[in-house]
Amino acid sequence: MPELPEVEVVRRGLADHVVGRRITAVEVLHPRAVRRHLGGALDLIGMLAGATVTDARRRGKYLWLEADPLGDADPLAIVVHLGMSGQMLVQPAGADDEIHLRIRASMDDGTELRFVDQRTFGGWMVDDLIAAPIVGDPNLGPASIAHIAPDPFAPEYDPDAVVRVLKRKHTEIKRAILDQTVVSGVGNIYADEALWRSKVHGLRLTDKLTAKALRSVLDNAAEVMAQALEQGGTSFDALYVNVNGQSGYFERSLNAYGREGEPCRRCGAIMRREQFMNRSSFSCPRCQIRPRG
C-alpha cells in the first residue's frame, strides 16, 4: 500500500499537471470506485463537472484535490483513496484505456485524469472542506480525514508531543507508529526501516521504551521517508507509479523490509520475518532483540 513518500510523489505530479485545469466531464467505469461517495456515481459526476482544480494536498497517506465548482457553491475536496493498487495517471485524450481504468476525468487542456485500480480497493469521493482541528495548521481539509494526525513533514508536527503520547500508551511500538491518529504517513515498510535503524524490535512496549528511543524511532521514520521521496518512493511491482507511469526504486535501499533470509547489513545476522497485525514484519534477531513473552 502506498505510504507517505509514494503519495507525495503522486501529489507533486497532480500539482504539476492538473492544478489550474477545469474538469469538463467525468465518467465512472466501475461502481466500487465511488462506493465511499454517499450520493453515488451520478452525484459525484454532477458535482465535479465544470469544477476547476485549485490545489493538490496531502496529509500523511491521504490525498485530495481541492476544486471550485461551477456557480456559488463552496469549494470541495476530491478525496482519493489509492488502496492497494490505485494509480492517478495523466494521459492524452484518445490514449488507449488501461485494463483497470475505473474513473476518467476529462480536462480542458485535452488531457484526462485517470484513476486505475486493479484490485478495486481504492476510489474517489467528494467531501466538504472544513477547518482541520490540528494546532498550528491554518489550512482547510476534508471532513473525512480531520482525525488524521500531522505527518513528520507538516509544519505543525511536534515529535516531542508524539513521544509524550507514546509514553502514555501501553502498546507495541510498531502498532503505535502505524496508528494514523498518533503520527500519520508511516506504513509497514517505513515502520520496519525506522525500527531497524533505531535497533528497536516492533513488539517493544511504548511505555517501557525511553523517550530517547521513541524519539529515535520517529526521527528515523522521517529520515527514511525523506530519502525514499528523493528517489521517487518504493515500488515492488508495476502497481505503484506516479502520474507519468514511472515507478519508484527506493526498494534497492531498504535495510529491513523484504529481506528475510538475507544478512543484516549492520551485523550480518540472518534477517527474520514475523507476522504482526496481519502484516509481515522484518527485523534483525541480533540488532533488534525481541522482548520476552
mmCIF file of C-alpha atoms in Angstrom:
data_model
loop_
_atom_site.group_PDB
_atom_site.id
_atom_site.type_symbol
_atom_site.label_atom_id
_atom_site.label_comp_id
_atom_site.label_asym_id
_atom_site.label_seq_id
_atom_site.Cartn_x
_atom_site.Cartn_y
_atom_site.Cartn_z
ATOM 1 C CA MET A 1 0.000 0.000 0.000
ATOM 2 C CA PRO A 2 1.433 3.431 -0.858
ATOM 3 C CA GLU A 3 2.912 5.274 2.116
ATOM 4 C CA LEU A 4 3.758 8.950 2.552
ATOM 5 C CA PRO A 5 6.638 9.190 0.032
ATOM 6 C CA GLU A 6 4.666 7.436 -2.701
ATOM 7 C CA VAL A 7 1.576 9.565 -2.091
ATOM 8 C CA GLU A 8 3.695 12.732 -2.060
ATOM 9 C CA VAL A 9 5.196 11.800 -5.437
ATOM 10 C CA VAL A 10 1.668 11.460 -6.834
ATOM 11 C CA ARG A 11 0.602 14.739 -5.220
ATOM 12 C CA ARG A 12 3.504 16.581 -6.828
ATOM 13 C CA GLY A 13 2.606 15.152 -10.212
ATOM 14 C CA LEU A 14 -1.007 16.265 -9.811
ATOM 15 C CA ALA A 15 0.154 19.719 -8.754
ATOM 16 C CA ASP A 16 2.217 19.983 -11.945
ATOM 17 C CA HIS A 17 -0.305 18.548 -14.414
ATOM 18 C CA VAL A 18 -3.825 19.002 -13.016
ATOM 19 C CA VAL A 19 -3.961 22.088 -10.772
ATOM 20 C CA GLY A 20 -5.437 25.023 -12.678
ATOM 21 C CA ARG A 21 -7.352 22.783 -15.083
ATOM 22 C CA ARG A 22 -11.115 22.635 -15.397
ATOM 23 C CA ILE A 23 -12.900 19.291 -15.378
ATOM 24 C CA THR A 24 -15.145 19.157 -18.432
ATOM 25 C CA ALA A 25 -16.632 15.683 -17.933
ATOM 26 C CA VAL A 26 -16.382 12.684 -15.604
ATOM 27 C CA GLU A 27 -17.030 9.032 -16.414
ATOM 28 C CA VAL A 28 -17.338 6.364 -13.717
ATOM 29 C CA LEU A 29 -16.498 2.972 -15.173
ATOM 30 C CA HIS A 30 -16.794 0.812 -12.056
ATOM 31 C CA PRO A 31 -19.258 1.368 -9.178
ATOM 32 C CA ARG A 32 -16.769 0.293 -6.496
ATOM 33 C CA ALA A 33 -14.562 3.226 -7.400
ATOM 34 C CA VAL A 34 -17.159 5.632 -5.940
ATOM 35 C CA ARG A 35 -18.597 3.457 -3.172
ATOM 36 C CA ARG A 36 -17.348 5.879 -0.500
ATOM 37 C CA HIS A 37 -19.285 8.736 -2.107
ATOM 38 C CA LEU A 38 -22.685 8.502 -0.452
ATOM 39 C CA GLY A 39 -24.551 10.130 -3.347
ATOM 40 C CA GLY A 40 -23.316 7.573 -5.858
ATOM 41 C CA ALA A 41 -21.795 7.943 -9.302
ATOM 42 C CA LEU A 42 -24.280 10.411 -10.816
ATOM 43 C CA ASP A 43 -23.987 12.750 -7.836
ATOM 44 C CA LEU A 44 -20.189 12.709 -7.981
ATOM 45 C CA ILE A 45 -20.250 13.373 -11.730
ATOM 46 C CA GLY A 46 -22.626 16.289 -11.268
ATOM 47 C CA MET A 47 -20.525 17.852 -8.523
ATOM 48 C CA LEU A 48 -17.257 17.621 -10.463
ATOM 49 C CA ALA A 49 -18.346 18.567 -13.991
ATOM 50 C CA GLY A 50 -17.174 22.126 -14.621
ATOM 51 C CA ALA A 51 -15.125 22.354 -11.409
ATOM 52 C CA THR A 52 -11.638 23.861 -11.521
ATOM 53 C CA VAL A 53 -8.868 22.107 -9.614
ATOM 54 C CA THR A 54 -7.142 24.673 -7.388
ATOM 55 C CA ASP A 55 -4.725 22.606 -5.305
ATOM 56 C CA ALA A 56 -3.322 19.115 -4.696
ATOM 57 C CA ARG A 57 -2.972 18.352 -0.985
ATOM 58 C CA ARG A 58 -1.845 15.544 1.264
ATOM 59 C CA ARG A 59 -1.861 14.698 4.951
ATOM 60 C CA GLY A 60 0.116 11.585 5.770
ATOM 61 C CA LYS A 61 -1.019 8.924 3.297
ATOM 62 C CA TYR A 62 -4.265 10.761 2.471
ATOM 63 C CA LEU A 63 -4.541 12.633 -0.824
ATOM 64 C CA TRP A 64 -7.097 15.097 -2.113
ATOM 65 C CA LEU A 65 -7.670 17.696 -4.809
ATOM 66 C CA GLU A 66 -9.297 20.982 -3.878
ATOM 67 C CA ALA A 67 -11.710 22.288 -6.502
ATOM 68 C CA ASP A 68 -14.030 25.221 -7.105
ATOM 69 C CA PRO A 69 -17.338 24.019 -8.583
ATOM 70 C CA LEU A 70 -19.474 25.985 -11.003
ATOM 71 C CA GLY A 71 -21.690 28.693 -9.564
ATOM 72 C CA ASP A 72 -21.550 29.920 -5.982
ATOM 73 C CA ALA A 73 -21.061 26.546 -4.325
ATOM 74 C CA ASP A 74 -18.374 26.212 -1.658
ATOM 75 C CA PRO A 75 -15.004 24.704 -2.568
ATOM 76 C CA LEU A 76 -14.896 20.940 -2.305
ATOM 77 C CA ALA A 77 -12.374 18.156 -1.853
ATOM 78 C CA ILE A 78 -11.920 15.214 -4.197
ATOM 79 C CA VAL A 79 -10.580 12.647 -1.744
ATOM 80 C CA VAL A 80 -8.560 9.937 -3.458
ATOM 81 C CA HIS A 81 -8.148 6.557 -1.769
ATOM 82 C CA LEU A 82 -5.332 4.739 -3.537
ATOM 83 C CA GLY A 83 -5.996 1.499 -1.681
ATOM 84 C CA MET A 84 -3.625 -1.332 -2.552
ATOM 85 C CA SER A 85 -3.186 -0.634 -6.245
ATOM 86 C CA GLY A 86 -4.691 2.738 -7.153
ATOM 87 C CA GLN A 87 -2.948 4.900 -9.732
ATOM 88 C CA MET A 88 -3.621 8.506 -10.749
ATOM 89 C CA LEU A 89 -2.469 8.861 -14.331
ATOM 90 C CA VAL A 90 -2.497 11.874 -16.647
ATOM 91 C CA GLN A 91 -2.967 10.746 -20.252
ATOM 92 C CA PRO A 92 -3.694 12.499 -23.527
ATOM 93 C CA ALA A 93 -7.296 12.197 -24.647
ATOM 94 C CA GLY A 94 -7.619 9.269 -27.023
ATOM 95 C CA ALA A 95 -4.853 7.204 -25.462
ATOM 96 C CA ASP A 96 -5.767 3.555 -25.070
ATOM 97 C CA ASP A 97 -7.707 2.808 -21.902
ATOM 98 C CA GLU A 98 -5.864 0.936 -19.191
ATOM 99 C CA ILE A 99 -7.282 -2.517 -18.437
ATOM 100 C CA HIS A 100 -8.324 -1.497 -14.930
ATOM 101 C CA LEU A 101 -9.483 2.050 -15.643
ATOM 102 C CA ARG A 102 -12.185 2.977 -13.099
ATOM 103 C CA ILE A 103 -12.723 6.758 -13.401
ATOM 104 C CA ARG A 104 -11.936 9.179 -16.220
ATOM 105 C CA ALA A 105 -11.987 12.963 -15.747
ATOM 106 C CA SER A 106 -11.581 14.946 -18.967
ATOM 107 C CA MET A 107 -9.712 18.235 -18.539
ATOM 108 C CA ASP A 108 -9.957 21.455 -20.509
ATOM 109 C CA ASP A 109 -6.392 21.147 -21.854
ATOM 110 C CA GLY A 110 -7.144 17.935 -23.738
ATOM 111 C CA THR A 111 -5.722 15.567 -21.123
ATOM 112 C CA GLU A 112 -7.511 13.027 -18.970
ATOM 113 C CA LEU A 113 -7.004 12.342 -15.299
ATOM 114 C CA ARG A 114 -7.487 8.606 -14.937
ATOM 115 C CA PHE A 115 -7.960 6.520 -11.819
ATOM 116 C CA VAL A 116 -6.712 2.993 -12.470
ATOM 117 C CA ASP A 117 -7.149 0.353 -9.776
ATOM 118 C CA GLN A 118 -6.552 -3.335 -10.398
ATOM 119 C CA ARG A 119 -7.798 -4.557 -7.010
ATOM 120 C CA THR A 120 -10.666 -2.032 -6.658
ATOM 121 C CA PHE A 121 -9.909 -1.244 -3.014
ATOM 122 C CA GLY A 122 -9.449 2.455 -3.779
ATOM 123 C CA GLY A 123 -11.731 5.146 -5.131
ATOM 124 C CA TRP A 124 -12.868 8.779 -5.173
ATOM 125 C CA MET A 125 -15.332 10.655 -3.024
ATOM 126 C CA VAL A 126 -16.348 14.313 -2.817
ATOM 127 C CA ASP A 127 -16.159 15.783 0.660
ATOM 128 C CA ASP A 128 -16.661 19.124 2.393
ATOM 129 C CA LEU A 129 -13.639 21.234 3.262
ATOM 130 C CA ILE A 130 -13.557 22.172 6.937
ATOM 131 C CA ALA A 131 -11.119 23.783 9.331
ATOM 132 C CA ALA A 132 -8.764 20.975 10.350
ATOM 133 C CA PRO A 133 -8.698 20.595 14.151
ATOM 134 C CA ILE A 134 -4.901 20.494 14.380
ATOM 135 C CA VAL A 135 -2.965 23.071 16.359
ATOM 136 C CA GLY A 136 -0.864 25.207 14.056
ATOM 137 C CA ASP A 137 -2.494 24.059 10.812
ATOM 138 C CA PRO A 138 -4.240 27.018 9.167
ATOM 139 C CA ASN A 139 -5.482 25.042 6.178
ATOM 140 C CA LEU A 140 -8.836 23.511 5.443
ATOM 141 C CA GLY A 141 -9.093 19.787 4.928
ATOM 142 C CA PRO A 142 -11.677 17.133 4.041
ATOM 143 C CA ALA A 143 -14.059 16.382 6.877
ATOM 144 C CA SER A 144 -13.459 12.648 6.466
ATOM 145 C CA ILE A 145 -9.768 12.894 7.429
ATOM 146 C CA ALA A 146 -9.979 15.557 10.134
ATOM 147 C CA HIS A 147 -8.927 12.935 12.702
ATOM 148 C CA ILE A 148 -5.599 12.235 10.978
ATOM 149 C CA ALA A 149 -2.521 13.436 12.881
ATOM 150 C CA PRO A 150 0.206 15.591 11.320
ATOM 151 C CA ASP A 151 2.938 13.754 9.449
ATOM 152 C CA PRO A 152 6.676 14.321 10.012
ATOM 153 C CA PHE A 153 6.858 16.827 7.142
ATOM 154 C CA ALA A 154 3.987 19.025 8.321
ATOM 155 C CA PRO A 155 4.889 22.399 9.866
ATOM 156 C CA GLU A 156 2.689 21.637 12.881
ATOM 157 C CA TYR A 157 4.350 18.251 13.562
ATOM 158 C CA ASP A 158 5.835 18.116 17.074
ATOM 159 C CA PRO A 159 7.861 14.926 17.656
ATOM 160 C CA ASP A 160 8.259 15.650 21.370
ATOM 161 C CA ALA A 161 4.482 15.831 21.715
ATOM 162 C CA VAL A 162 4.196 12.493 19.897
ATOM 163 C CA VAL A 163 6.757 10.991 22.301
ATOM 164 C CA ARG A 164 4.591 12.100 25.226
ATOM 165 C CA VAL A 165 1.569 10.439 23.608
ATOM 166 C CA LEU A 166 3.537 7.232 23.087
ATOM 167 C CA LYS A 167 4.773 7.171 26.684
ATOM 168 C CA ARG A 168 1.165 7.281 27.884
ATOM 169 C CA LYS A 169 0.248 4.248 25.802
ATOM 170 C CA HIS A 170 0.765 0.591 26.675
ATOM 171 C CA THR A 171 1.078 -0.949 23.242
ATOM 172 C CA GLU A 172 3.670 -2.258 20.799
ATOM 173 C CA ILE A 173 5.792 0.479 19.245
ATOM 174 C CA LYS A 174 5.114 -0.723 15.704
ATOM 175 C CA ARG A 175 1.363 -0.714 16.299
ATOM 176 C CA ALA A 176 1.631 2.811 17.709
ATOM 177 C CA ILE A 177 3.551 4.341 14.805
ATOM 178 C CA LEU A 178 1.167 2.706 12.329
ATOM 179 C CA ASP A 179 -1.733 4.468 14.098
ATOM 180 C CA GLN A 180 -2.526 7.413 11.812
ATOM 181 C CA THR A 181 -4.156 9.320 14.687
ATOM 182 C CA VAL A 182 -0.792 9.358 16.516
ATOM 183 C CA VAL A 183 1.531 10.199 13.612
ATOM 184 C CA SER A 184 0.464 9.912 10.002
ATOM 185 C CA GLY A 185 2.238 8.755 6.884
ATOM 186 C CA VAL A 186 4.130 5.779 8.306
ATOM 187 C CA GLY A 187 3.149 2.403 6.886
ATOM 188 C CA ASN A 188 4.504 -1.111 7.198
ATOM 189 C CA ILE A 189 7.599 -0.650 5.044
ATOM 190 C CA TYR A 190 8.920 2.523 6.630
ATOM 191 C CA ALA A 191 7.965 1.353 10.136
ATOM 192 C CA ASP A 192 10.257 -1.650 9.712
ATOM 193 C CA GLU A 193 13.009 0.556 8.311
ATOM 194 C CA ALA A 194 12.743 3.066 11.181
ATOM 195 C CA LEU A 195 12.766 0.319 13.809
ATOM 196 C CA TRP A 196 15.811 -1.328 12.210
ATOM 197 C CA ARG A 197 17.699 1.955 12.169
ATOM 198 C CA SER A 198 16.797 2.526 15.820
ATOM 199 C CA LYS A 199 17.691 -1.052 16.865
ATOM 200 C CA VAL A 200 14.227 -1.452 18.369
ATOM 201 C CA HIS A 201 12.005 -4.509 17.925
ATOM 202 C CA GLY A 202 8.450 -3.691 16.872
ATOM 203 C CA LEU A 203 6.948 -5.593 19.793
ATOM 204 C CA ARG A 204 8.642 -3.443 22.434
ATOM 205 C CA LEU A 205 6.052 -1.609 24.536
ATOM 206 C CA THR A 206 5.893 2.149 24.213
ATOM 207 C CA ASP A 207 5.656 2.827 27.949
ATOM 208 C CA LYS A 208 8.744 0.675 28.554
ATOM 209 C CA LEU A 209 10.916 2.444 25.969
ATOM 210 C CA THR A 210 12.858 5.550 26.907
ATOM 211 C CA ALA A 211 11.882 8.915 25.483
ATOM 212 C CA LYS A 212 15.225 8.882 23.643
ATOM 213 C CA ALA A 213 14.414 5.547 21.976
ATOM 214 C CA LEU A 214 10.933 6.708 20.984
ATOM 215 C CA ARG A 215 12.325 9.932 19.532
ATOM 216 C CA SER A 216 14.904 7.880 17.622
ATOM 217 C CA VAL A 217 12.170 5.791 16.001
ATOM 218 C CA LEU A 218 10.217 8.917 14.990
ATOM 219 C CA ASP A 219 13.299 10.694 13.656
ATOM 220 C CA ASN A 220 14.416 7.642 11.691
ATOM 221 C CA ALA A 221 10.922 7.263 10.212
ATOM 222 C CA ALA A 222 11.115 10.852 8.983
ATOM 223 C CA GLU A 223 14.631 10.369 7.659
ATOM 224 C CA VAL A 224 13.947 7.164 5.734
ATOM 225 C CA MET A 225 10.760 8.611 4.206
ATOM 226 C CA ALA A 226 12.664 11.720 3.122
ATOM 227 C CA GLN A 227 15.292 9.534 1.453
ATOM 228 C CA ALA A 228 12.606 7.466 -0.256
ATOM 229 C CA LEU A 229 10.943 10.633 -1.510
ATOM 230 C CA GLU A 230 14.207 11.748 -3.113
ATOM 231 C CA GLN A 231 14.230 8.516 -5.127
ATOM 232 C CA GLY A 232 10.566 8.605 -6.136
ATOM 233 C CA GLY A 233 9.184 6.254 -3.499
ATOM 234 C CA THR A 234 9.227 2.486 -3.152
ATOM 235 C CA SER A 235 7.782 0.048 -5.690
ATOM 236 C CA PHE A 236 7.865 -3.747 -5.665
ATOM 237 C CA ASP A 237 5.826 -4.245 -8.836
ATOM 238 C CA ALA A 238 4.135 -2.280 -11.597
ATOM 239 C CA LEU A 239 1.204 -1.214 -9.405
ATOM 240 C CA TYR A 240 2.735 1.872 -7.804
ATOM 241 C CA VAL A 241 3.554 4.582 -10.335
ATOM 242 C CA ASN A 242 3.458 8.357 -10.422
ATOM 243 C CA VAL A 243 1.196 10.312 -12.757
ATOM 244 C CA ASN A 244 3.565 9.677 -15.665
ATOM 245 C CA GLY A 245 3.565 5.913 -15.107
ATOM 246 C CA GLN A 246 7.074 5.791 -13.622
ATOM 247 C CA SER A 247 7.838 3.539 -10.655
ATOM 248 C CA GLY A 248 9.869 4.445 -7.597
ATOM 249 C CA TYR A 249 13.017 2.490 -6.866
ATOM 250 C CA PHE A 250 13.835 3.030 -3.183
ATOM 251 C CA GLU A 251 13.420 -0.731 -2.584
ATOM 252 C CA ARG A 252 17.073 -1.040 -3.555
ATOM 253 C CA SER A 253 17.981 0.871 -0.392
ATOM 254 C CA LEU A 254 15.779 -0.995 2.111
ATOM 255 C CA ASN A 255 17.622 -2.478 5.070
ATOM 256 C CA ALA A 256 14.814 -4.473 6.690
ATOM 257 C CA TYR A 257 11.585 -4.828 4.725
ATOM 258 C CA GLY A 258 11.501 -7.832 2.400
ATOM 259 C CA ARG A 259 14.975 -9.082 3.420
ATOM 260 C CA GLU A 260 14.016 -12.353 5.137
ATOM 261 C CA GLY A 261 16.886 -14.851 4.989
ATOM 262 C CA GLU A 262 19.441 -12.222 3.949
ATOM 263 C CA PRO A 263 22.285 -10.988 6.176
ATOM 264 C CA CYS A 264 21.696 -7.866 8.243
ATOM 265 C CA ARG A 265 23.623 -5.027 6.638
ATOM 266 C CA ARG A 266 24.777 -3.901 10.081
ATOM 267 C CA CYS A 267 25.798 -7.100 11.940
ATOM 268 C CA GLY A 268 25.482 -9.961 9.454
ATOM 269 C CA ALA A 269 22.809 -11.939 11.321
ATOM 270 C CA ILE A 270 20.133 -13.522 9.140
ATOM 271 C CA MET A 271 17.067 -11.276 8.890
ATOM 272 C CA ARG A 272 13.759 -12.753 10.057
ATOM 273 C CA ARG A 273 10.114 -12.316 9.125
ATOM 274 C CA GLU A 274 7.313 -12.412 11.685
ATOM 275 C CA GLN A 275 3.563 -11.889 11.481
ATOM 276 C CA PHE A 276 2.171 -8.759 13.096
ATOM 277 C CA MET A 277 -1.272 -7.167 12.633
ATOM 278 C CA ASN A 278 -1.909 -9.318 9.525
ATOM 279 C CA ARG A 279 1.307 -7.965 8.059
ATOM 280 C CA SER A 280 4.844 -9.225 7.660
ATOM 281 C CA SER A 281 7.448 -7.617 9.904
ATOM 282 C CA PHE A 282 11.145 -7.850 9.117
ATOM 283 C CA SER A 283 13.878 -7.377 11.703
ATOM 284 C CA CYS A 284 17.351 -8.448 12.778
ATOM 285 C CA PRO A 285 17.430 -11.010 15.635
ATOM 286 C CA ARG A 286 20.719 -9.603 16.909
ATOM 287 C CA CYS A 287 20.274 -5.833 16.492
ATOM 288 C CA GLN A 288 16.594 -5.816 17.446
ATOM 289 C CA ILE A 289 16.118 -8.057 20.464
ATOM 290 C CA ARG A 290 12.618 -9.492 20.654
ATOM 291 C CA PRO A 291 11.013 -8.857 24.057
ATOM 292 C CA ARG A 292 10.280 -11.911 26.178
ATOM 293 C CA GLY A 293 6.699 -13.101 26.328
#
